[in-house]
Short mmCIF file of C-alpha atoms in Angstrom, two decimals:
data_model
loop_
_atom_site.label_atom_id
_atom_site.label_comp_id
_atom_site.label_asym_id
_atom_site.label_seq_id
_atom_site.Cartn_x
_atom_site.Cartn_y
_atom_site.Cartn_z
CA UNK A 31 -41.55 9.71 -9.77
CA UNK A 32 -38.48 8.34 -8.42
CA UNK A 33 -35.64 6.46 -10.15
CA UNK A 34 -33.70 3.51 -7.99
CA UNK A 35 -30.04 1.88 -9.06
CA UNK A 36 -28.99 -1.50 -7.50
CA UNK A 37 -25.37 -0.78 -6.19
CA UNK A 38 -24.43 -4.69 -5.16
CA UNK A 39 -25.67 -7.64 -2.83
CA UNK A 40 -23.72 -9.28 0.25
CA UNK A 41 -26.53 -11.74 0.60
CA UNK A 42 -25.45 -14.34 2.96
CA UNK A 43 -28.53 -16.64 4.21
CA UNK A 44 -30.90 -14.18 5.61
CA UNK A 45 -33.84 -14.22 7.68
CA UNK A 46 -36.92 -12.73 6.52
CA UNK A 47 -40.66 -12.49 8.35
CA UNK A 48 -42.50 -10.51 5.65
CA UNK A 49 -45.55 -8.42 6.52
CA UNK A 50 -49.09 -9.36 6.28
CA UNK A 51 -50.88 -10.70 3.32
CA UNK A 52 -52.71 -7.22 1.04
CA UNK A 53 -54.81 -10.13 -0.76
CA UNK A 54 -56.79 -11.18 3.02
CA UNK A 55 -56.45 -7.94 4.65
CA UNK A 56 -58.57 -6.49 1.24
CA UNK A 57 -60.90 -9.16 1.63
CA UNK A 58 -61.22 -8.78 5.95
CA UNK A 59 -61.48 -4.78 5.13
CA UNK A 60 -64.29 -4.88 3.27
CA UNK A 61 -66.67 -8.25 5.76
CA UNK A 62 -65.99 -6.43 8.56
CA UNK A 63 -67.77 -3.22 7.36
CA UNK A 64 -70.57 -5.34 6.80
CA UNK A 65 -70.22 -7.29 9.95
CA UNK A 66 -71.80 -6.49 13.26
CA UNK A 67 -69.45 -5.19 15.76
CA UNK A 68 -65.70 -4.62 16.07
CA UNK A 69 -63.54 -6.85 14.74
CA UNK A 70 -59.84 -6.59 15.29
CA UNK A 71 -56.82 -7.08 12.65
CA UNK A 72 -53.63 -7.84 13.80
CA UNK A 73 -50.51 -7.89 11.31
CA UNK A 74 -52.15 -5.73 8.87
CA UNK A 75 -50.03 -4.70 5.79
CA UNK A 76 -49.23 -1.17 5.74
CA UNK A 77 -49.53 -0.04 2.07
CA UNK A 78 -51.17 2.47 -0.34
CA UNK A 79 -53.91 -0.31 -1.22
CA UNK A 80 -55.30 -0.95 2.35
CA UNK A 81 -54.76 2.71 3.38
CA UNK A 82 -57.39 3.03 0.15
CA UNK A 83 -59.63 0.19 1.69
CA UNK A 84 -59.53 1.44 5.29
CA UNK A 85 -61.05 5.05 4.38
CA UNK A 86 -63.69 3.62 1.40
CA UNK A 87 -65.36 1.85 4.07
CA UNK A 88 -65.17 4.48 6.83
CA UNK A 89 -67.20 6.61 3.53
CA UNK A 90 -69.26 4.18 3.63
CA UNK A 91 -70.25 4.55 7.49
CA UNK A 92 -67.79 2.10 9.25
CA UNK A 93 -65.80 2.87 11.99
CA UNK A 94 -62.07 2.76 11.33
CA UNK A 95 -59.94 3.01 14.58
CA UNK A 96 -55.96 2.19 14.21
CA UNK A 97 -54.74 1.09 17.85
CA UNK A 98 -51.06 0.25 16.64
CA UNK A 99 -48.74 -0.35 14.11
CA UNK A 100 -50.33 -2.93 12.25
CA UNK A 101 -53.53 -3.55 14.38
CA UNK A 102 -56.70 -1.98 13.25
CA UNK A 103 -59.92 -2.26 14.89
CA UNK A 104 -63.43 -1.82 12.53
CA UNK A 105 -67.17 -1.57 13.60
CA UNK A 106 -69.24 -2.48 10.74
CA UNK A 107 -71.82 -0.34 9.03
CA UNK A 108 -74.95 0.16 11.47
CA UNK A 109 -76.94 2.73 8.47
CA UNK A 110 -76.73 1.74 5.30
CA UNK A 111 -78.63 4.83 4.33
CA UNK A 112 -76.10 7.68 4.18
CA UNK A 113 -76.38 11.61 4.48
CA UNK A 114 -75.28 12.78 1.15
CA UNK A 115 -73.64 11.52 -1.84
CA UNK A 116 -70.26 10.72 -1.63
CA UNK A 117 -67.32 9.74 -3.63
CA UNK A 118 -64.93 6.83 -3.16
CA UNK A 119 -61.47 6.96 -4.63
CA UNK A 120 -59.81 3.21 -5.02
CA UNK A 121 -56.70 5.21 -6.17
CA UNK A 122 -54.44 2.09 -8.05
CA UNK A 123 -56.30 -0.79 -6.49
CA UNK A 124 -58.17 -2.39 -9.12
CA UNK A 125 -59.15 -5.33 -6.17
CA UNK A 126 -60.73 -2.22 -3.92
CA UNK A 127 -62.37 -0.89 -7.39
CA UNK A 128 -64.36 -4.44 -8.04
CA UNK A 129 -64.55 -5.49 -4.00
CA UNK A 130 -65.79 -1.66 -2.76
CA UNK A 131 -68.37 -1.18 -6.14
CA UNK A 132 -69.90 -4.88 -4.80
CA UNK A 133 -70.01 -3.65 -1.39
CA UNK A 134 -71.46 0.07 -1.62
CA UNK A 135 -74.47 -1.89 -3.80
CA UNK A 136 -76.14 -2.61 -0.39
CA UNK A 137 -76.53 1.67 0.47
CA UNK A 138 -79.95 3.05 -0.28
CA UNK A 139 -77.95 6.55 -1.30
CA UNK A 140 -75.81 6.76 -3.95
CA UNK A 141 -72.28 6.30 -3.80
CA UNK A 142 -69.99 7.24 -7.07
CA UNK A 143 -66.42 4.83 -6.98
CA UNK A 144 -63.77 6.47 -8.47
CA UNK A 145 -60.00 5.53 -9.62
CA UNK A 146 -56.70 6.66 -10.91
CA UNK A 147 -56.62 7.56 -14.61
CA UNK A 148 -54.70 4.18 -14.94
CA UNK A 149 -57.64 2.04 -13.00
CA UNK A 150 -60.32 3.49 -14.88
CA UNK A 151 -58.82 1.64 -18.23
CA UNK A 152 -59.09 -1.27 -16.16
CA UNK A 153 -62.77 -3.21 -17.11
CA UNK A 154 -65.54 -3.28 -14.54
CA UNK A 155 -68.66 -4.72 -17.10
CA UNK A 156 -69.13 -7.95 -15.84
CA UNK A 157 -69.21 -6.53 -12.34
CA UNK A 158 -71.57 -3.70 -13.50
CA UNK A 159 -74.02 -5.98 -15.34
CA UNK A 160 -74.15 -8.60 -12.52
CA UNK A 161 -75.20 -5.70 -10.27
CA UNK A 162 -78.19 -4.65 -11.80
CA UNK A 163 -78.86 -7.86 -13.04
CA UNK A 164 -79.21 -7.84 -9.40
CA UNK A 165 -81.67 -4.79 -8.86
CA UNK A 166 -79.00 -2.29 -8.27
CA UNK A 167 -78.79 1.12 -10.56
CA UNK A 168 -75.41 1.23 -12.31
CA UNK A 169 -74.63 4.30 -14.42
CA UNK A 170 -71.88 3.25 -16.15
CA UNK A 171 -69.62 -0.12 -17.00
CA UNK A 172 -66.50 1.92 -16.26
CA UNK A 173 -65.12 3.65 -13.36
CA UNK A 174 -66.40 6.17 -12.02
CA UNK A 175 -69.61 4.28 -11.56
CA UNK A 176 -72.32 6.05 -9.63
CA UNK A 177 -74.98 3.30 -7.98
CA UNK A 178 -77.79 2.78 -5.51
CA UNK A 179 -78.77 -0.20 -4.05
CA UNK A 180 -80.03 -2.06 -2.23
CA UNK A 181 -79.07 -5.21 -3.96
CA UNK A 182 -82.42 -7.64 -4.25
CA UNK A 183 -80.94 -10.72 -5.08
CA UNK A 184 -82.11 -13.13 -7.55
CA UNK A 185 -79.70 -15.09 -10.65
CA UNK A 186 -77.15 -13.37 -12.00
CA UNK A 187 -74.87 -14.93 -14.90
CA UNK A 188 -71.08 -14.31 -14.27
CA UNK A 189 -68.22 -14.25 -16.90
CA UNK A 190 -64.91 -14.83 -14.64
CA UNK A 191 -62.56 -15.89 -17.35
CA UNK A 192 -61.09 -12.32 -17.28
CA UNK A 193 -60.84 -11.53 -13.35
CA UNK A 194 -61.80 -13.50 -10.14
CA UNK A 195 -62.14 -10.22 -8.77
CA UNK A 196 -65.60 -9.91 -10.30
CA UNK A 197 -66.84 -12.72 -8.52
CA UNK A 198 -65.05 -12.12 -5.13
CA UNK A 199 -66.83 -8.91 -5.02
CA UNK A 200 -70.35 -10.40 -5.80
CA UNK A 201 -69.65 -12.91 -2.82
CA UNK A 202 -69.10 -10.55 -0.42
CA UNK A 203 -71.70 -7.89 -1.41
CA UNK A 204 -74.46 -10.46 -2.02
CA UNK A 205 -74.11 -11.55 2.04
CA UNK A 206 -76.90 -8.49 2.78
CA UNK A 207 -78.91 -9.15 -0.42
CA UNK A 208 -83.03 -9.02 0.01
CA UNK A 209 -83.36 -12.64 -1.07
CA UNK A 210 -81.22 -15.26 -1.89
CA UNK A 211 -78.76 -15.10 -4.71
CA UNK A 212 -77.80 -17.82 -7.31
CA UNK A 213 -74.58 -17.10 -9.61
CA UNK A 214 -74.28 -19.11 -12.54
CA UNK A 215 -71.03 -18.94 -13.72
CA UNK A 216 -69.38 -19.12 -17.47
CA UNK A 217 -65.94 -18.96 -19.34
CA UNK A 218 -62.82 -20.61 -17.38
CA UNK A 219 -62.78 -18.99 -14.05
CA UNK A 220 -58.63 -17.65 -13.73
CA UNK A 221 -56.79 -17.15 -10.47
CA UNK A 222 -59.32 -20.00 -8.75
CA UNK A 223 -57.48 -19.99 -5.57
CA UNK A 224 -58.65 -16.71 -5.16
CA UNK A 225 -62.15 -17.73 -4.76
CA UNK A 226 -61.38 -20.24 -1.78
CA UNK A 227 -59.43 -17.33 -0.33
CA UNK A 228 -62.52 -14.81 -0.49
CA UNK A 229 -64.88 -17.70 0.77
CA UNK A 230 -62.68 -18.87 3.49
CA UNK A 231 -62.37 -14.96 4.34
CA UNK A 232 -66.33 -14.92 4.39
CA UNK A 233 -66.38 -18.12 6.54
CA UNK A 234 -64.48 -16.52 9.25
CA UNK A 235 -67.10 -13.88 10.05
CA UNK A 236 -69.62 -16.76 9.93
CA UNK A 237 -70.52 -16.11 6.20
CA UNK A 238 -72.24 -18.93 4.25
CA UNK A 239 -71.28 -19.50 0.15
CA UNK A 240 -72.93 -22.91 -0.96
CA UNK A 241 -71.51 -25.18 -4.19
CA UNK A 242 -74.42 -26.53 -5.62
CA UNK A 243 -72.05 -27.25 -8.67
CA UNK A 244 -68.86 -26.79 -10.21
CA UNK A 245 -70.67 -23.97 -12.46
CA UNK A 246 -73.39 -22.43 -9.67
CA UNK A 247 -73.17 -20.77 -6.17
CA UNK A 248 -75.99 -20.07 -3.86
CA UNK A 249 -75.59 -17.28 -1.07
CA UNK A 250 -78.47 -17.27 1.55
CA UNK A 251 -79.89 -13.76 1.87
CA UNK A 252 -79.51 -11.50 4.56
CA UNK A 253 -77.14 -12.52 6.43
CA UNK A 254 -75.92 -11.83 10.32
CA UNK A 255 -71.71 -11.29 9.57
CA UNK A 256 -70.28 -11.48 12.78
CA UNK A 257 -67.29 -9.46 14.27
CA UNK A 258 -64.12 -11.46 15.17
CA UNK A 259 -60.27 -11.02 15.60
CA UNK A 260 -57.80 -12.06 13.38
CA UNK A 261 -53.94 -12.07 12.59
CA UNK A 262 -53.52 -11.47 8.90
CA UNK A 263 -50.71 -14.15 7.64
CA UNK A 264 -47.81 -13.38 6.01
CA UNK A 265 -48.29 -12.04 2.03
CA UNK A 266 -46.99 -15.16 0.13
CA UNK A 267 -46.18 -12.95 -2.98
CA UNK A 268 -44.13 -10.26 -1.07
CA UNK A 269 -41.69 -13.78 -0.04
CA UNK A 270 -41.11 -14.39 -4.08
CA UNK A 271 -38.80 -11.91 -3.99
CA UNK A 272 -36.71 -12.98 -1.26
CA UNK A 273 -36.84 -16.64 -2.28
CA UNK A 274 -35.49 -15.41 -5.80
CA UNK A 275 -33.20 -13.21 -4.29
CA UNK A 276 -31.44 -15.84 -2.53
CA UNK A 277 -31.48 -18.11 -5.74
CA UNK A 278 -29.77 -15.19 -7.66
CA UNK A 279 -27.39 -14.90 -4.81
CA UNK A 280 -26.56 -18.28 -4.96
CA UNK A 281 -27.13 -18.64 -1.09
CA UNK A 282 -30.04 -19.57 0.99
CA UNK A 283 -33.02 -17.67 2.64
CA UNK A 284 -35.21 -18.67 5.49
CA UNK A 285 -38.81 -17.01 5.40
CA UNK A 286 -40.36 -17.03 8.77
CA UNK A 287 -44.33 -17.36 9.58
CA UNK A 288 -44.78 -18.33 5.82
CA UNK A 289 -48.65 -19.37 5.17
CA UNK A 290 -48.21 -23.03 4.28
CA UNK A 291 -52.49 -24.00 4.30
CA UNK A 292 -52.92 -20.32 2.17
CA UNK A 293 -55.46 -21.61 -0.76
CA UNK A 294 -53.62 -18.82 -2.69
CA UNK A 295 -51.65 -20.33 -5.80
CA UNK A 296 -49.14 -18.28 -4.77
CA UNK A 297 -48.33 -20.14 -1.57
CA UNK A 298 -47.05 -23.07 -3.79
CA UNK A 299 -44.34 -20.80 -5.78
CA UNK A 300 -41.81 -22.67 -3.76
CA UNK A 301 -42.72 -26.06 -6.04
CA UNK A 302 -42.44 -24.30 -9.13
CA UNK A 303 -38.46 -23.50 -7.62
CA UNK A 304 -37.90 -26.69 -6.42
CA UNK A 305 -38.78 -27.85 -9.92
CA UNK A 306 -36.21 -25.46 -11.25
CA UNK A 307 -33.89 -27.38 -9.14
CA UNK A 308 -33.90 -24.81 -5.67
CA UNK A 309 -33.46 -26.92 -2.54
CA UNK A 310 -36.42 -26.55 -0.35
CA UNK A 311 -36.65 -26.92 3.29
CA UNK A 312 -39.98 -26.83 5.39
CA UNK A 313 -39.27 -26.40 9.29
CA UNK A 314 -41.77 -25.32 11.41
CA UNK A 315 -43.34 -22.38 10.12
CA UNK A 316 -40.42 -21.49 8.50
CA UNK A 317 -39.39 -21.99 4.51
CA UNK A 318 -35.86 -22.27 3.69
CA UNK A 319 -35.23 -22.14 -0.32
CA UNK A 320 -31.33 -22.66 -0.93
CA UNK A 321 -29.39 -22.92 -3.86
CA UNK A 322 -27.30 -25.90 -4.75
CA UNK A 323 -26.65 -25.08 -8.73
CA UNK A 324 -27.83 -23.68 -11.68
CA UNK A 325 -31.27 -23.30 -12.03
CA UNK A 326 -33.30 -25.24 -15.30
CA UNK A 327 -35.74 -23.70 -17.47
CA UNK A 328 -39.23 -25.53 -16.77
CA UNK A 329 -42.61 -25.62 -18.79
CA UNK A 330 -45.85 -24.08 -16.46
CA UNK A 331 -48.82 -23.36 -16.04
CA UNK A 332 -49.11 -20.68 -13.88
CA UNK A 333 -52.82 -19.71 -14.11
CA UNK A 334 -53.31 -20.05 -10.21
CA UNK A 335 -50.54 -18.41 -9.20
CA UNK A 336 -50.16 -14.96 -11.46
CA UNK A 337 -48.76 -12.42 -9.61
CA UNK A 338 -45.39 -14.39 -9.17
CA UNK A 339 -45.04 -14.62 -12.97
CA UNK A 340 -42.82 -10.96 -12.73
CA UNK A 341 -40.53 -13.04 -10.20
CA UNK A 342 -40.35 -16.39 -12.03
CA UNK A 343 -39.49 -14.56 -15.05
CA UNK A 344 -36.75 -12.67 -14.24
CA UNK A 345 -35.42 -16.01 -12.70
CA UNK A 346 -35.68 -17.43 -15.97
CA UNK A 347 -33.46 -15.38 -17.31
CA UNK A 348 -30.74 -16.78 -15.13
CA UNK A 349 -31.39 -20.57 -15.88
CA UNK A 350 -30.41 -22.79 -17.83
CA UNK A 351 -32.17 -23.17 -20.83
CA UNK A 352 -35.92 -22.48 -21.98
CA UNK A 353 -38.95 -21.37 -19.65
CA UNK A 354 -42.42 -21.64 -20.94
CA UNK A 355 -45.46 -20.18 -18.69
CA UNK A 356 -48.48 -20.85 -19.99
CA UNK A 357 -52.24 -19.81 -19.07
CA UNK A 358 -52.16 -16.20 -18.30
CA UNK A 359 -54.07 -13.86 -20.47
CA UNK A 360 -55.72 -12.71 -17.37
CA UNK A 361 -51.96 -10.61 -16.51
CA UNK A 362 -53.30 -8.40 -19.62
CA UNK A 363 -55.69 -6.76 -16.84
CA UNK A 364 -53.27 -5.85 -13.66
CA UNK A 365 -51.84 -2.84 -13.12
CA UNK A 366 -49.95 -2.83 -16.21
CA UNK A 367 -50.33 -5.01 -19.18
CA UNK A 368 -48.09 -7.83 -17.14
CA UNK A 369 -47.25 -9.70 -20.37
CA UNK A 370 -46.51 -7.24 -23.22
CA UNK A 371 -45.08 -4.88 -20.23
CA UNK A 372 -42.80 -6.89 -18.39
CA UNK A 373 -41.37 -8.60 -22.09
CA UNK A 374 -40.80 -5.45 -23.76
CA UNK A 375 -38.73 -3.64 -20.67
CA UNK A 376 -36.78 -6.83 -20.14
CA UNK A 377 -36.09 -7.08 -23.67
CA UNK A 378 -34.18 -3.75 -23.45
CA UNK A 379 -31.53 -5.52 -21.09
CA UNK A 380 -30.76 -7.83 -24.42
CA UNK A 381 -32.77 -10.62 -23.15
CA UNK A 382 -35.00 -13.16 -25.18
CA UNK A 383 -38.04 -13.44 -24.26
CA UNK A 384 -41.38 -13.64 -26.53
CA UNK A 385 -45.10 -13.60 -26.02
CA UNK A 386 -48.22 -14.18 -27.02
CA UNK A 387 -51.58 -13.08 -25.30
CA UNK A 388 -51.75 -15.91 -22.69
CA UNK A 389 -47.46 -17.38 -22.42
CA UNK A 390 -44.43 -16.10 -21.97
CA UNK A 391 -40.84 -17.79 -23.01
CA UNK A 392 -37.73 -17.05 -21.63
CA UNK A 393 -34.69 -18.24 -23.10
CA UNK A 394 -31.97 -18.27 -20.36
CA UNK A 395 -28.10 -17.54 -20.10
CA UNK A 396 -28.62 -14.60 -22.90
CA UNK A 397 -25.71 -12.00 -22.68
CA UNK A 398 -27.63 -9.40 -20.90
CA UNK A 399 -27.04 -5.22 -21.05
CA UNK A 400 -27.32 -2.65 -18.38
CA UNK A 401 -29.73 -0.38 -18.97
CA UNK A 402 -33.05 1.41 -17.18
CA UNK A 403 -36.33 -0.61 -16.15
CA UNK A 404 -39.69 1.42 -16.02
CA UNK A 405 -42.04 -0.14 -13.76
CA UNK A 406 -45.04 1.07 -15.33
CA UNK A 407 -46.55 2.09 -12.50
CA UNK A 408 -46.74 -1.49 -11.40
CA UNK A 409 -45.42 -3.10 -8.39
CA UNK A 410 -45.12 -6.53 -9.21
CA UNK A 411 -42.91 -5.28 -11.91
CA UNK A 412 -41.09 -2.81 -9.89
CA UNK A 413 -40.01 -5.39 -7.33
CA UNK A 414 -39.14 -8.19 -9.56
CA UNK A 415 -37.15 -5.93 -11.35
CA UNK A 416 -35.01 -4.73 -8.90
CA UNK A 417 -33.63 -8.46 -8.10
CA UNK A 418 -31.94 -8.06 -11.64
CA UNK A 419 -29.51 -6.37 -9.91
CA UNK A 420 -28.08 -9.20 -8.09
CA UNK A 421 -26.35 -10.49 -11.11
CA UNK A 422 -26.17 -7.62 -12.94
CA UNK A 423 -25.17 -4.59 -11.13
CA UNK A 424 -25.97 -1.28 -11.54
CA UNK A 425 -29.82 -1.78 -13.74
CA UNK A 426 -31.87 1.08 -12.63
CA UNK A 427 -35.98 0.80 -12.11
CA UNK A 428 -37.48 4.11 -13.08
CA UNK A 429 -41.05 4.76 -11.27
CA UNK A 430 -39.86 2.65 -8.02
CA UNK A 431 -42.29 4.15 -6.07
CA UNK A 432 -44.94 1.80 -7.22
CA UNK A 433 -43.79 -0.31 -4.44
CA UNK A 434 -45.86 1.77 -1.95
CA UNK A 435 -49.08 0.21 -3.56
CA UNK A 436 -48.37 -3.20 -1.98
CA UNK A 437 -44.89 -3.17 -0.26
CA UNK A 438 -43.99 0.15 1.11
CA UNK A 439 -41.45 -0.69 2.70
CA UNK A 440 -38.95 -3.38 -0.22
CA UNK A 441 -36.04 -1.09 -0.46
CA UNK A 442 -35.56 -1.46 3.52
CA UNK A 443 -35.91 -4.79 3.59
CA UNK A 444 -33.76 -5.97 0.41
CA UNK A 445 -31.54 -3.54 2.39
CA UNK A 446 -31.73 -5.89 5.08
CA UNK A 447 -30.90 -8.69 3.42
CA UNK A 448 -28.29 -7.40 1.77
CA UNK A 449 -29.19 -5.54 -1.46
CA UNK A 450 -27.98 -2.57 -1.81
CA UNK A 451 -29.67 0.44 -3.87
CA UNK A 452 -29.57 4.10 -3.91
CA UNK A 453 -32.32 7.07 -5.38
CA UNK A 454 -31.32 8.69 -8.01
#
């Protein structure tokens, strides 16, 4: 485990072009096993999670070649009927965990998916009962799951209110299915965008996902994925932190090749800033968010857009006033308990900030403390805590290396814009 202090910032408009997006490269990972061919990835995030991704599908027969930094070529699975059994180990990605147990439902052997001890308290039933609602065998509603597929097809009933995830998975693993599949879904489906991300993702291998309603989804059976190239876009929650960091600098940043048309909630963080009172720029491709005064505490709902809840709320603390988020139980189920977790270490700085199971509020301006962060193993959390350092000097983030899951590489670049820190 390794401890990091924030020496001081000399942030003074920086440029940033922030590597690819984790969220599509997951989702391209896992099609292209199933596709036919070789399809090429271009601008692929370097990171614990996709290094995870990569080597559960070459387990699962697909052909994993890396040709540079960043570009990855993958042949798709040609035998679907493996060897032996083998073991998968998603390590801390709970999206590889729900996205790899769909996918590994279409081998005829069985395949056992396997975690960290912190993923397997993570819940997998409504994944596990859709699947052999769907003819697969499941062993278990908790990791590590052994199965066998194939998967048949047929209607499956989906509850999504707790994780998109669930249904992303289905998606993509129901493509090869024996006969056409029908998912009815229930509860309030959270993080939405993600959806449109996963079926925009499928339509770019030539993947079919009909609406017959706002509460059912048909995907035609057995279907030819085809191989294809693409360059991954930048990861719009990786550029929260550098459009915060600016805003706690009190100066400008300019994020280059920034994913305006991303369906991801997370795209739209920018509005939520300009609504604080940020100035916001678009040119080009670029996105310039600048400060030009105090920042006001807002009311939102920020169930579409959940992993940048760790960056608005640390920006909250800074502003003027009250912040109220609203609509995120769902954070209960990331890598740490996002709300209770990401409260309760703030709180230790003197802030005042309280909770309930789906909202957070952030009174602003509070007389805050130095004293050491713990990142819970979570990156999100990690990374957004690390910008308290801006304005208050010296705050240390115990378990920093949880960066590695998504962003490997944060400490060089808040380097480069400025921010300094040291291991301790």
């Amino acid at each position: 485990m390794t401890t990091r202090k924030i020496i001081s910032h000399s942030i003074q408009a920086p440029t940033v072009t922030v590597p690819g997006s984790k969220y599509l490269a997951n989702r391209y990972i896992v099609i292209a096993a199933l596709a036919g061919g070789v399809t090429t990835l271009r601008n692929l995030p370097q990171n614990d999670d996709i290094e995870a991704a990569l080597e559960a599908v070459s387990q699962l027969g697909a052909r994993v070649s890396y040709v540079d930094d960043g570009v990855v070529e993958i042949e798709g699975i040609t035998n679907f009927q493996l060897d032996s059994d083998i073991t998968i180990n998603c390590r801390d990605s709970g999206t590889l965990s729900r996205f790899i147990t769909a996918v590994a439902s279409n081998m005829t052997s069985d395949v056992v998916i396997d975690a960290s001890e912190q993923m397997k308290q993570r819940p997998m039933d409504e994944v596990s009962q859709s699947l052999r609602e769907l003819g697969v065998v499941v062993d278990s509603d908790k990791l590590p799951i052994r199965l066998r597929g194939p998967i048949l097809g047929g209607v499956v009933e989906l509850d999504t209110s707790r994780s998109s995830q669930y249904l992303s998975g289905l998606l993509i693993a129901c493509l090869r299915a024996e006969s056409d599949t029908r998912i009815l879904l229930k509860g309030k489906t959270v993080s939405s965008s993600y959806i449109q991300l996963t079926k925009d993702a499928i339509a770019r291998f030539g993947g079919v996902v009909s609406e017959v309603s706002d509460t059912e989804l048909l995907i035609p059976a057995k279907q030819q994925l085809r191989a294809t190239e693409i360059n991954v876009a930048s990861d719009v929650v990786s550029s929260s932190y550098f459009m915060a960091a600016g805003l706690l600098a009190e100066t400008s940043i300019r994020l280059e090749s920034f994913d305006f048309e991303s369906p991801q909630g997370e795209s739209q963080f920018y509005m939520v800033l300009e609504k604080m009172g940020a100035e916001v720029v678009k040119q080009g491709e670029s996105l310039v968010v600048g400060y030009k005064g105090p920042l006001k505490g807002i009311d939102v709902d920020m169930g579409d857009m959940p992993d940048v809840v760790p960056t608005l709320v640390v920006l909250a603390l800074f502003a003027e006033g009250k912040t109220n988020i609203t609509n995120i139980a769902h954070l209960a189920f990331k890598e740490s308990n996002r709300i209770v977790d990401l409260c309760d270490q703030l709180n230790r700085l003197g802030a005042n900030i309280e909770y309930s199971n789906d909202s957070i509020h952030v009174s602003g301006g509070q007389d805050l403390q130095l004293s050491n962060l713990s990142s819970c193993h979570d990156h999100r959390l990690a990374m957004s805590f690390a910008l308290i350092g801006i304005r208050l000097p010296g705050v240390v983030v115990e378990d920093a290396q949880a960066v590695e899951k998504s962003f490997p590489l944060y400490w060089e670049f808040l380097e480069k814009i400025g921010v300094k820190s040291e291991e301790l």
